Tab-separated table of C-alpha atoms and ligand atoms in Angstrom:
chain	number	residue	atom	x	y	z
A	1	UNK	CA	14.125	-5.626	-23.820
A	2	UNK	CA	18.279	-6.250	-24.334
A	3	UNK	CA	20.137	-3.973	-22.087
A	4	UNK	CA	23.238	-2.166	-23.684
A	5	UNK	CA	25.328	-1.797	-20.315
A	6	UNK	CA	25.213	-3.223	-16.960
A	7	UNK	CA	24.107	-1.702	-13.479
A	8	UNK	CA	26.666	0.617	-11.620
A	9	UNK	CA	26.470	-2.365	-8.793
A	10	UNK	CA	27.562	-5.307	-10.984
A	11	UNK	CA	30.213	-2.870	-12.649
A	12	UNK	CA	31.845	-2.449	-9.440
A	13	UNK	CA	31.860	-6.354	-8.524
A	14	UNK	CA	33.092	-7.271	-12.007
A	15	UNK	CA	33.968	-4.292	-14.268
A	16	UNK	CA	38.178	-4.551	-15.114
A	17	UNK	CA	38.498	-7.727	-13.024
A	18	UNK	CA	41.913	-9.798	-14.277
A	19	UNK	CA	40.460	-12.535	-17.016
A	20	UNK	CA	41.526	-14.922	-17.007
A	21	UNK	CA	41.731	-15.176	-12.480
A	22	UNK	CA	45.099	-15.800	-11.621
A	23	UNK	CA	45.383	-18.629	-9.892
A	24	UNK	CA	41.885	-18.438	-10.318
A	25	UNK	CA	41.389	-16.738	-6.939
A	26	UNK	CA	38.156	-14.994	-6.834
A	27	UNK	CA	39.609	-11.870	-5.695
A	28	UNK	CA	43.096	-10.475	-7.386
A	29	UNK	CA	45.933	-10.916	-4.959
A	30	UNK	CA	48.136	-8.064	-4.026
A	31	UNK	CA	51.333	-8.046	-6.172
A	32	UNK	CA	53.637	-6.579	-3.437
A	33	UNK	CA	56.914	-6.403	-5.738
A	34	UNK	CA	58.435	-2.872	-6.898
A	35	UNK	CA	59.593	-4.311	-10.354
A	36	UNK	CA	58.312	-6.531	-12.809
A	37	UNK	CA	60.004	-9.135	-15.367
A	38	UNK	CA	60.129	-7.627	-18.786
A	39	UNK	CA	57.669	-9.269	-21.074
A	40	UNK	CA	59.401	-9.871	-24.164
A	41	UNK	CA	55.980	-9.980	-26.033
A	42	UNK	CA	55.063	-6.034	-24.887
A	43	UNK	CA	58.579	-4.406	-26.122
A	44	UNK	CA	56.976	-2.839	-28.716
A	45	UNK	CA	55.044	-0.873	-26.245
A	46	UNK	CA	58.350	1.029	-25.071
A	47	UNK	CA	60.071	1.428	-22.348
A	48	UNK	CA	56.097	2.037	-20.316
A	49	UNK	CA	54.176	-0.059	-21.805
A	50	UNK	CA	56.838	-3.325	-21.206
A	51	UNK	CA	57.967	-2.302	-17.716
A	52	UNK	CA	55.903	-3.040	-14.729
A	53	UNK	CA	56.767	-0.828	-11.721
A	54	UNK	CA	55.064	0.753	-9.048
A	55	UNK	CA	56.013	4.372	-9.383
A	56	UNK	CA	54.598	4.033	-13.239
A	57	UNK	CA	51.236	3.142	-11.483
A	58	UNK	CA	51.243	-0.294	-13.815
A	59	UNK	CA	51.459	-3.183	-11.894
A	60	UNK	CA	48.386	-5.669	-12.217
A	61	UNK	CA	46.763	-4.104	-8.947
A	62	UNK	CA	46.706	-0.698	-10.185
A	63	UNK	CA	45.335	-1.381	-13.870
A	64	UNK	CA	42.487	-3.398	-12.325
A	65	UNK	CA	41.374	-0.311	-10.832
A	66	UNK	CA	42.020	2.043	-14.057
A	67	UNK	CA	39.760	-0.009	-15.852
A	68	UNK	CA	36.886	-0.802	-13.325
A	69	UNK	CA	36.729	3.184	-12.525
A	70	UNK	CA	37.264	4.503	-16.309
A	71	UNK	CA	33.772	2.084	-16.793
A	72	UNK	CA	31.922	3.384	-13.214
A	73	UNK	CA	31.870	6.372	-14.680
A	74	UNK	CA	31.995	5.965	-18.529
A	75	UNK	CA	35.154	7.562	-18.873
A	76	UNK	CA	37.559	6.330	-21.598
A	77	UNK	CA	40.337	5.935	-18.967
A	78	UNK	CA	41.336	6.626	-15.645
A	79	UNK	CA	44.858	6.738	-13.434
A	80	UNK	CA	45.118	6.123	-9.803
A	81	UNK	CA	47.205	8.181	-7.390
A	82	UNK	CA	48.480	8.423	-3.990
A	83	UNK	CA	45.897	10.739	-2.914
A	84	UNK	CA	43.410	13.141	-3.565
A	85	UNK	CA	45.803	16.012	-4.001
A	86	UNK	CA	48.030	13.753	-6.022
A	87	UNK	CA	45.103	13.437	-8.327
A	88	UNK	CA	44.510	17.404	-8.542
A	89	UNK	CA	48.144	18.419	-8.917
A	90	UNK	CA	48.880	15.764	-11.267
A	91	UNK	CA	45.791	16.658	-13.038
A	92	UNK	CA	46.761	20.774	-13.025
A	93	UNK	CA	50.247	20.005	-13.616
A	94	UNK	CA	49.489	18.232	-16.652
A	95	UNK	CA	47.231	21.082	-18.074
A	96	UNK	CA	48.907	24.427	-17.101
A	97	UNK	CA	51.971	25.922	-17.730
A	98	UNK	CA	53.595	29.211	-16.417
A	99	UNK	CA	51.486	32.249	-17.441
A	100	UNK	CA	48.371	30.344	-17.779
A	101	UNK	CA	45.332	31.299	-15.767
A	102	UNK	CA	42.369	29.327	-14.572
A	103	UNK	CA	38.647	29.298	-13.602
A	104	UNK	CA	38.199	28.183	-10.635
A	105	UNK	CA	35.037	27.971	-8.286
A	106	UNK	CA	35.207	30.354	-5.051
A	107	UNK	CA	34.605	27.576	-2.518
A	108	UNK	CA	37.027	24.740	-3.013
A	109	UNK	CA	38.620	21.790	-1.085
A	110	UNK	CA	41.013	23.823	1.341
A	111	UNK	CA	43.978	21.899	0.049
A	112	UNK	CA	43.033	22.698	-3.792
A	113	UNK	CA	43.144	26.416	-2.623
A	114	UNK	CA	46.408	26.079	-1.337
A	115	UNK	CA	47.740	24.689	-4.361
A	116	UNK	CA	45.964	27.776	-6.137
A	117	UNK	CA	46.874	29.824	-4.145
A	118	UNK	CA	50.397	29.040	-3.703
A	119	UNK	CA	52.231	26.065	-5.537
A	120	UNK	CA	50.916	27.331	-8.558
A	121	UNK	CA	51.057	30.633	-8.012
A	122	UNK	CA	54.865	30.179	-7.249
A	123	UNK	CA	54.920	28.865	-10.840
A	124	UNK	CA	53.282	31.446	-12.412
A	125	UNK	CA	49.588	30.492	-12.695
A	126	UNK	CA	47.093	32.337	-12.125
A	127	UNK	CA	43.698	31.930	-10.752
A	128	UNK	CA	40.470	33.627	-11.514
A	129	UNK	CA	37.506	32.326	-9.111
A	130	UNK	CA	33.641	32.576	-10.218
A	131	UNK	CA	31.244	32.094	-8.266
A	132	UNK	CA	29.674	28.701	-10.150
A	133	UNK	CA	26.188	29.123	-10.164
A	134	UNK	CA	26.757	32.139	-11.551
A	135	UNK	CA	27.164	31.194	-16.032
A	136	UNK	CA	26.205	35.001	-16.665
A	137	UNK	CA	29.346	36.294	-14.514
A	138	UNK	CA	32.170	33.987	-15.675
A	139	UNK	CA	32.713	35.397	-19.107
A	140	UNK	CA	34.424	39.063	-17.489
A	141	UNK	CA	37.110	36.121	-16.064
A	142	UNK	CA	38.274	35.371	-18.974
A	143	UNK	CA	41.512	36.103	-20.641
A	144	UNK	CA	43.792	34.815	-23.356
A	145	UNK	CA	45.491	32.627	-21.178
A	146	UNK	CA	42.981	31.037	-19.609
A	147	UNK	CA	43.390	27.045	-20.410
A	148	UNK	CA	40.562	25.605	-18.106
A	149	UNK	CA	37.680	25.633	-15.559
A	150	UNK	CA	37.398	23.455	-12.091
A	151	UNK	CA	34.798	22.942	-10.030
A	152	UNK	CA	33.615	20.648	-6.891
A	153	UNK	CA	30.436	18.589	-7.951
A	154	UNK	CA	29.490	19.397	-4.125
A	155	UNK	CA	32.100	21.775	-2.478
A	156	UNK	CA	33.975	21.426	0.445
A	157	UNK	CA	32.278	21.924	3.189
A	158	UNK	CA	28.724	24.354	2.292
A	159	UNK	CA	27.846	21.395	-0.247
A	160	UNK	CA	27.120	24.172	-2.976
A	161	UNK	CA	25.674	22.860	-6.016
A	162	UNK	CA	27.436	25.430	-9.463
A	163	UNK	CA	25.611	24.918	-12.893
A	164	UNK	CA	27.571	21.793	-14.037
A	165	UNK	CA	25.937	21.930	-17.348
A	166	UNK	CA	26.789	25.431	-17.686
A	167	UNK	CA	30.072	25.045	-16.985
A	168	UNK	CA	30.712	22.113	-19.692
A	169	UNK	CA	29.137	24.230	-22.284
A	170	UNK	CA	31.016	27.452	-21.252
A	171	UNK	CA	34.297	25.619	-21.682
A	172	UNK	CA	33.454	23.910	-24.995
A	173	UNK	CA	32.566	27.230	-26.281
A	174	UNK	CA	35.649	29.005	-25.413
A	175	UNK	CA	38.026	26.233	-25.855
A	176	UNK	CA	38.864	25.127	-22.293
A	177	UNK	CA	39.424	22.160	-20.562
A	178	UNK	CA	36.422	21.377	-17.657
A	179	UNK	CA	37.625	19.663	-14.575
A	180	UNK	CA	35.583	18.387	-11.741
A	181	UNK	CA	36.316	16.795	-8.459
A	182	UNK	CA	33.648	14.043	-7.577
A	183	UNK	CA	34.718	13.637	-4.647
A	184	UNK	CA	31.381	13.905	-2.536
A	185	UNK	CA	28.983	12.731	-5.063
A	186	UNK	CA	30.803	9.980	-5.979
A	187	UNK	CA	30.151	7.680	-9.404
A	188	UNK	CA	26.982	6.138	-7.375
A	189	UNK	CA	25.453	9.947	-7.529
A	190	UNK	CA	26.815	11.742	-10.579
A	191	UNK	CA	28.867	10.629	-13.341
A	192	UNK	CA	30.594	13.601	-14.730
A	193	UNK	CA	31.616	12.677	-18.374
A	194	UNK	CA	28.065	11.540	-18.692
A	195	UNK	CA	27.455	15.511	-19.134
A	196	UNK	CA	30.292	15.954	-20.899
A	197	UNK	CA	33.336	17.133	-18.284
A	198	UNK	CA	36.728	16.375	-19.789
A	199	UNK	CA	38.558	15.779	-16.645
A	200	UNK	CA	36.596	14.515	-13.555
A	201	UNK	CA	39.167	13.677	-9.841
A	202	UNK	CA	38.423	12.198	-6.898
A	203	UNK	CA	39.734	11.762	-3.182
A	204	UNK	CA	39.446	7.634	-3.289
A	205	UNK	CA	40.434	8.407	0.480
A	206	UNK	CA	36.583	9.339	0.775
A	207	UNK	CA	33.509	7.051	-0.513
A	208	UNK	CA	35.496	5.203	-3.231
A	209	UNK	CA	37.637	3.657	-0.507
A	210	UNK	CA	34.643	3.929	2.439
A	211	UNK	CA	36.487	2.636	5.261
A	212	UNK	CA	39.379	5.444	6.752
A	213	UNK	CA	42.281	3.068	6.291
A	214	UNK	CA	44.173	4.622	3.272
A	215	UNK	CA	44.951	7.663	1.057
A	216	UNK	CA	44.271	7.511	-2.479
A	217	UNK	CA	43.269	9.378	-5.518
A	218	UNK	CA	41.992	9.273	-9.376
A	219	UNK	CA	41.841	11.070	-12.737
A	220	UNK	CA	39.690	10.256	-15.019
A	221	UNK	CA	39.139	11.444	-18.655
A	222	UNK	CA	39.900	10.677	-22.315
A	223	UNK	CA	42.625	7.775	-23.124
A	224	UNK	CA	44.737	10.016	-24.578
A	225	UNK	CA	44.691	13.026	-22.066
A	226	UNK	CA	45.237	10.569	-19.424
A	227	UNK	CA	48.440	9.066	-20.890
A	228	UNK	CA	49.870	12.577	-20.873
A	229	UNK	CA	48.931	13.140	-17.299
A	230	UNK	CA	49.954	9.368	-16.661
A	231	UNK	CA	53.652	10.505	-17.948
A	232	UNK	CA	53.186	13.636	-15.343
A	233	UNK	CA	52.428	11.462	-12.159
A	234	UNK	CA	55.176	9.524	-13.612
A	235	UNK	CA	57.778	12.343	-13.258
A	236	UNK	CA	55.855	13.511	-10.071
A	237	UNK	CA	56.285	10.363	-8.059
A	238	UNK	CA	53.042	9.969	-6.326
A	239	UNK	CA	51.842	6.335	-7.291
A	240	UNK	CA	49.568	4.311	-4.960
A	241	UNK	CA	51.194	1.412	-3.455
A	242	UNK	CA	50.087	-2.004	-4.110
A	243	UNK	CA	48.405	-2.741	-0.376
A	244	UNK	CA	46.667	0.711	-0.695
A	245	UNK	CA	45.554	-0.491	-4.231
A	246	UNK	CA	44.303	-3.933	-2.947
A	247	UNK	CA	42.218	-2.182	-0.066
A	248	UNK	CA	40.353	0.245	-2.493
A	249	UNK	CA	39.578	-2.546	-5.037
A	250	UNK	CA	38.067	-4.150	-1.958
A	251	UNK	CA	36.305	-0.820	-0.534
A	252	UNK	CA	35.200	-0.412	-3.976
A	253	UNK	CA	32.922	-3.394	-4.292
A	254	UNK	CA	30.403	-2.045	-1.412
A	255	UNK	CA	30.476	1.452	-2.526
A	256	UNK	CA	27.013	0.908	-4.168
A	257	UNK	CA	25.230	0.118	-0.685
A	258	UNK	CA	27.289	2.505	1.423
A	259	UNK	CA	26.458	5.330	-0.615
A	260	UNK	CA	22.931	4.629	-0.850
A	261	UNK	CA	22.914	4.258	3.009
A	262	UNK	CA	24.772	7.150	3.543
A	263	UNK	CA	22.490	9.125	1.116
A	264	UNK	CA	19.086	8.425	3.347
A	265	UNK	CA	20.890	8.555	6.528
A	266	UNK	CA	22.155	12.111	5.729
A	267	UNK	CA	18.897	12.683	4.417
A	268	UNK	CA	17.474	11.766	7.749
A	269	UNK	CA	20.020	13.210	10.299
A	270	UNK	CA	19.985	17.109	8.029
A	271	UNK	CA	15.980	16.956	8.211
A	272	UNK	CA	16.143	16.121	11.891
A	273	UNK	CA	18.835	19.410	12.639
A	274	UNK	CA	16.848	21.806	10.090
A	275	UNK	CA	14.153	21.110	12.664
A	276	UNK	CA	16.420	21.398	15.763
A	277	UNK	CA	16.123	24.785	18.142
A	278	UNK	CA	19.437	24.849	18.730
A	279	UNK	CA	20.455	25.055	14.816
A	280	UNK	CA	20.714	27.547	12.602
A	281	UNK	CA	21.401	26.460	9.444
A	282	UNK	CA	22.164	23.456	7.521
A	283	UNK	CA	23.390	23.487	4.814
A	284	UNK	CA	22.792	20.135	2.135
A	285	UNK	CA	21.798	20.027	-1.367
A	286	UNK	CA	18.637	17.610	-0.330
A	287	UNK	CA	17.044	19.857	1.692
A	288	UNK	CA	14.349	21.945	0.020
A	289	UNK	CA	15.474	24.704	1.755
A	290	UNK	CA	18.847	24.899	0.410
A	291	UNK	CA	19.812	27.374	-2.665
A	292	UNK	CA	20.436	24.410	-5.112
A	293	UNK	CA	18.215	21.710	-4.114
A	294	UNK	CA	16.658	21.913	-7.632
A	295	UNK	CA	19.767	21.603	-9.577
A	296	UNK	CA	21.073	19.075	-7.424
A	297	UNK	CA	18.030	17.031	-7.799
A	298	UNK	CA	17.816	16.897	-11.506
A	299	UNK	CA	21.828	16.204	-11.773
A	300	UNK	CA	22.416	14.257	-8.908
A	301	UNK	CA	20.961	10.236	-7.899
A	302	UNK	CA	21.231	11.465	-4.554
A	303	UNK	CA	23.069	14.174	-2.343
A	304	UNK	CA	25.647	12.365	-0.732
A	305	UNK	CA	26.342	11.299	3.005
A	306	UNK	CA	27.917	14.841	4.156
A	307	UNK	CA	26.508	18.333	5.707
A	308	UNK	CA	27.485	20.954	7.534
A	309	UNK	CA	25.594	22.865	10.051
A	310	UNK	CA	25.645	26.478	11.905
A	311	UNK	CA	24.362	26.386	15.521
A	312	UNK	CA	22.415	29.126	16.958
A	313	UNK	CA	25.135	30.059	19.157
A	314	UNK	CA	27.745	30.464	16.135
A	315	UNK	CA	30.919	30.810	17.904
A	316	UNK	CA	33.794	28.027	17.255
A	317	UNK	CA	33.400	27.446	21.227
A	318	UNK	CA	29.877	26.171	20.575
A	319	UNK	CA	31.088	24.106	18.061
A	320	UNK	CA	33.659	22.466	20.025
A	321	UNK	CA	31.127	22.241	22.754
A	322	UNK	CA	29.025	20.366	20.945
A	323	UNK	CA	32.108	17.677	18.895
A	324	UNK	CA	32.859	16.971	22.349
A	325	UNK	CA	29.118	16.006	23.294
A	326	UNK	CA	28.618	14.347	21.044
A	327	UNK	CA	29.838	9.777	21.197
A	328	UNK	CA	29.092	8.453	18.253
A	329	UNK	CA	30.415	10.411	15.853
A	330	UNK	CA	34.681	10.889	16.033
A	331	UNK	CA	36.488	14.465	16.032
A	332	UNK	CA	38.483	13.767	12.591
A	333	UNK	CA	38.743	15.210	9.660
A	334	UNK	CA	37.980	13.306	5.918
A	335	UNK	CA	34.898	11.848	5.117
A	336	UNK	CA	33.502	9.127	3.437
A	337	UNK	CA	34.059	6.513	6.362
A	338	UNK	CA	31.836	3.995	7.762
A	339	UNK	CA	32.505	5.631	10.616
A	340	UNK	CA	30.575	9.477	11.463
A	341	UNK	CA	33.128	12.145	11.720
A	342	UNK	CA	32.813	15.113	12.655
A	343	UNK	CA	34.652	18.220	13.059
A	344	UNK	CA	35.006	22.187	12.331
A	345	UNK	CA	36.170	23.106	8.939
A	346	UNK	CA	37.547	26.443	9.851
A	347	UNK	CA	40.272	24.461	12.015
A	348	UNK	CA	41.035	21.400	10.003
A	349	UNK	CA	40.307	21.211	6.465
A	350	UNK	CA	39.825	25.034	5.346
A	351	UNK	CA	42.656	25.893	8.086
A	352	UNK	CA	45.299	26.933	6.024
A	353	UNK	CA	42.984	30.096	4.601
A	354	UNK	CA	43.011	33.237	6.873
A	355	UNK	CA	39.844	34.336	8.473
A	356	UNK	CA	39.003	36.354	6.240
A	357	UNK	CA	39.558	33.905	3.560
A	358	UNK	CA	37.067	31.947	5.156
A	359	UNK	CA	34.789	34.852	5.957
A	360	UNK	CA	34.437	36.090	2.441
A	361	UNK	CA	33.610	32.521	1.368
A	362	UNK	CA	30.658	31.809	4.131
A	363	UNK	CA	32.381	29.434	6.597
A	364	UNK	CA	32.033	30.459	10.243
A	365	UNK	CA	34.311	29.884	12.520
A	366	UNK	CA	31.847	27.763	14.184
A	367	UNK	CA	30.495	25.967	11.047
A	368	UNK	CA	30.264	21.819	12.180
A	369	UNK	CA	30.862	19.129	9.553
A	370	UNK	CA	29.391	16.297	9.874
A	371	UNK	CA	30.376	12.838	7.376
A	372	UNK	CA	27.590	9.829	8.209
A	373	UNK	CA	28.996	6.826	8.350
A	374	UNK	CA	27.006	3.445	8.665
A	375	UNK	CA	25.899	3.538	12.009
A	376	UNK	CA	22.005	2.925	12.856
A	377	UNK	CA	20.749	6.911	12.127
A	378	UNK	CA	18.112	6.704	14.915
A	379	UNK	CA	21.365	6.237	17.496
A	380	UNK	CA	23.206	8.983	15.276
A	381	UNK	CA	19.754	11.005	16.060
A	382	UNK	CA	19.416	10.373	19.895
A	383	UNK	CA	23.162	11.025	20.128
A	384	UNK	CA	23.125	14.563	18.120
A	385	UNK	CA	19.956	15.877	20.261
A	386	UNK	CA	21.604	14.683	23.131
A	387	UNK	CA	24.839	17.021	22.246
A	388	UNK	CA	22.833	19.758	20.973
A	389	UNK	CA	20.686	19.751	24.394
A	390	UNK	CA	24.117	19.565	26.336
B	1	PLP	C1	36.726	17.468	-2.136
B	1	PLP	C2	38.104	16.994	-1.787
B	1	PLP	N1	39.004	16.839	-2.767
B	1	PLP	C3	40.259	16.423	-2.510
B	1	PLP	C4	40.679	16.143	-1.217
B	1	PLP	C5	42.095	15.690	-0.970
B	1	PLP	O1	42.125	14.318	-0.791
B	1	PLP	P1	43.332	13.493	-0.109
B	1	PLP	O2	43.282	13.791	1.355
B	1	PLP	O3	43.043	12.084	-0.464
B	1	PLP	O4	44.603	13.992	-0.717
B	1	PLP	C6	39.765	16.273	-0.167
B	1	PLP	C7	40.187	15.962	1.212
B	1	PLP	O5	39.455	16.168	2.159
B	1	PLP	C8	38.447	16.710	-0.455
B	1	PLP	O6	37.527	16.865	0.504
């Protein structure tokens, strides 16, 4: 049987690669130079399409990674940013104006809600939030200013699974624009414009990148939709910097075996603390036990390499009690590493939202974090019994 389109794994080895190899060096160098010659040839492109220059997110090492992401994830394009929140401003910049509104999902990235909450706000825009696995509820959000609807494909940090489908269709049939940030399932686990999203972002800090060394971000979506929010990050001024660029086309290669490593080694270790006296609750989308396993199952490959967890004793003491027991895995925030991190969301990531913020959207203040990184799990295993005991 002829195959139409190539595994994930041999898209990220080869998909957007420079053709022909300059120099013909098997990997594309980094072109560390702010400004490019204009090429007579491209003039008729304009004053973008001729001029190479870092801030226009252009030069040879960023449109290698446009084009191997925009096909990881069978998008018709994609832009790459200076981070994560570059990515989601750029992205909500691009869409809303003043006196918009937007749908957005209760739990979010604590830096999204910030920008919600207050950037935008500041502007003008407001937010309505749904809970997402709720379709029947969203509809009383609605008003005639409302341009679009965002969600988390897993959310930051209870790894709640909303009705993705439902979402897509609720925003085609009322004429809004669906935006997702992939961050935590990654392209290895969920594609989002496979099921139709418009927009789908991503943290390339996280699993894209895989290795804690840079910041980075993405937007993805259709080629035209992307130019305008291309002339946005433009005006905006967060590019990615060649170096940065050249170490996520590198993480990028191995992001096939990470993930899958990560995915039954998170498997393993939330199995292991469901099962654990000492532990409350843990909450991740492949445990059976969890509200969403079943949708996460039928729209997910597999449910990602990070958790969270409530001990028993669900003070934030506890929690820091137990970080500091624990050796393998490092007190940090992010995720995605190859390294375990670990830390407690209601001081780092979710931080800037008051308690009651935090209370209203079910994180403790002693809910634990955990991001599984490549080490052996059975030594991830000993090491977290050994912290829970202590
Ligand atoms: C789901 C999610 N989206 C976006 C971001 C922001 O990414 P960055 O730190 O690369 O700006 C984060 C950061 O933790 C995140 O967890």
């Amino acid at each position: 049987m002829s195959r139409t389109s190539r595994g994930i794994d041999t898209k990220l080895i080869r998909a957007g690669e420079a053709h022909p190899r300059v120099h013909g060096a098997v990997v594309l160098p980094v072109f560390q130079s702010a400004t490019f010659e204009i090429d007579r040839a491209e003039e008729h492109l304009g004053y973008h399409g001729a001029a190479r220059y870092i801030r226009l997110n252009n030069t040879p090492n960023h449109t290698v990674l446009h084009r191997k992401l925009a096909e990881l994830e069978g998008a018709e394009a994609a832009l790459v940013t200076a981070s994560g929140m570059a990515a989601i401003s750029t992205a909500l910049f691009t869409l809303l104006r003043s006196g918009d509104r937007l749908l957005a999902q209760r739990c979010v990235y604590g830096g999204t809600h910030g920008l919600l909450t207050r950037e935008l706000a500041q502007l003008g825009i407001g937010v309505d939030w749904i809970d997402a696995a709720q379709p029947a509820s969203w509809e009383t959000k609605l008003t005639e200013r409302t341009r679009a609807i965002y969600v988390e494909s897993m959310t930051n940090p209870l790894l709640e699974v909303g009705d993705l489908e439902a979402v897509v269709a609720f925003a085609r049939g009322h004429g809004l624009v669906s935006v997702i940030d992939n961050t935590f399932a990654t392209p290895i686990n969920f594609r989002p414009p496979e099921i139709g999203f418009d927009v789908s972002l991503h943290s390339r800090t996280k699993y894209l990148n895989g290795h804690d060394d840079i910041v980075a971000g993405a937007i993805l979506g259709g080629a035209e939709w992307i130019e305008r929010a291309t002339h946005c990050a433009n005006h905006l001024g967060g590019a990615l910097d060649p170096h940065a660029a050249f170490l996520l086309h590198r993480g990028m290669k191995t992001l096939g075996v990470r993930v899958r490593h990560q995915n039954a080694s998170a498997l393993c270790v939330a199995r292991f603390l469901e099962q654990h006296a000492a532990v409350a609750r843990v909450h991740y989308p492949g445990l059976a036990s969890h509200p969403h396993h079943e949708r996460a199952r039928t729209l997910f490959s597999g449910f990602g390499g990070t958790l969270s967890l409530d001990l028993v004793d669900g003070s934030a003491e506890a929690a820091e009690r137990f970080i500091a027991a624990a050796r393998l895995p490092i007190p940090a925030p992010s995720l995605g590493g190859v390294e375990t991190l670990v830390m407690r969301p209601a001081a780092i990531s979710h931080a800037g939202l008051t308690p009651e913020e935090r209370g209203e959207l079910g994180i403790g203040e002693g809910l634990v974090r955990l991001s599984i990184g490549l080490e052996s799990v059975e030594d991830l295993l000993d090491d977290l019994d050994q912290a829970l005991r202590a």
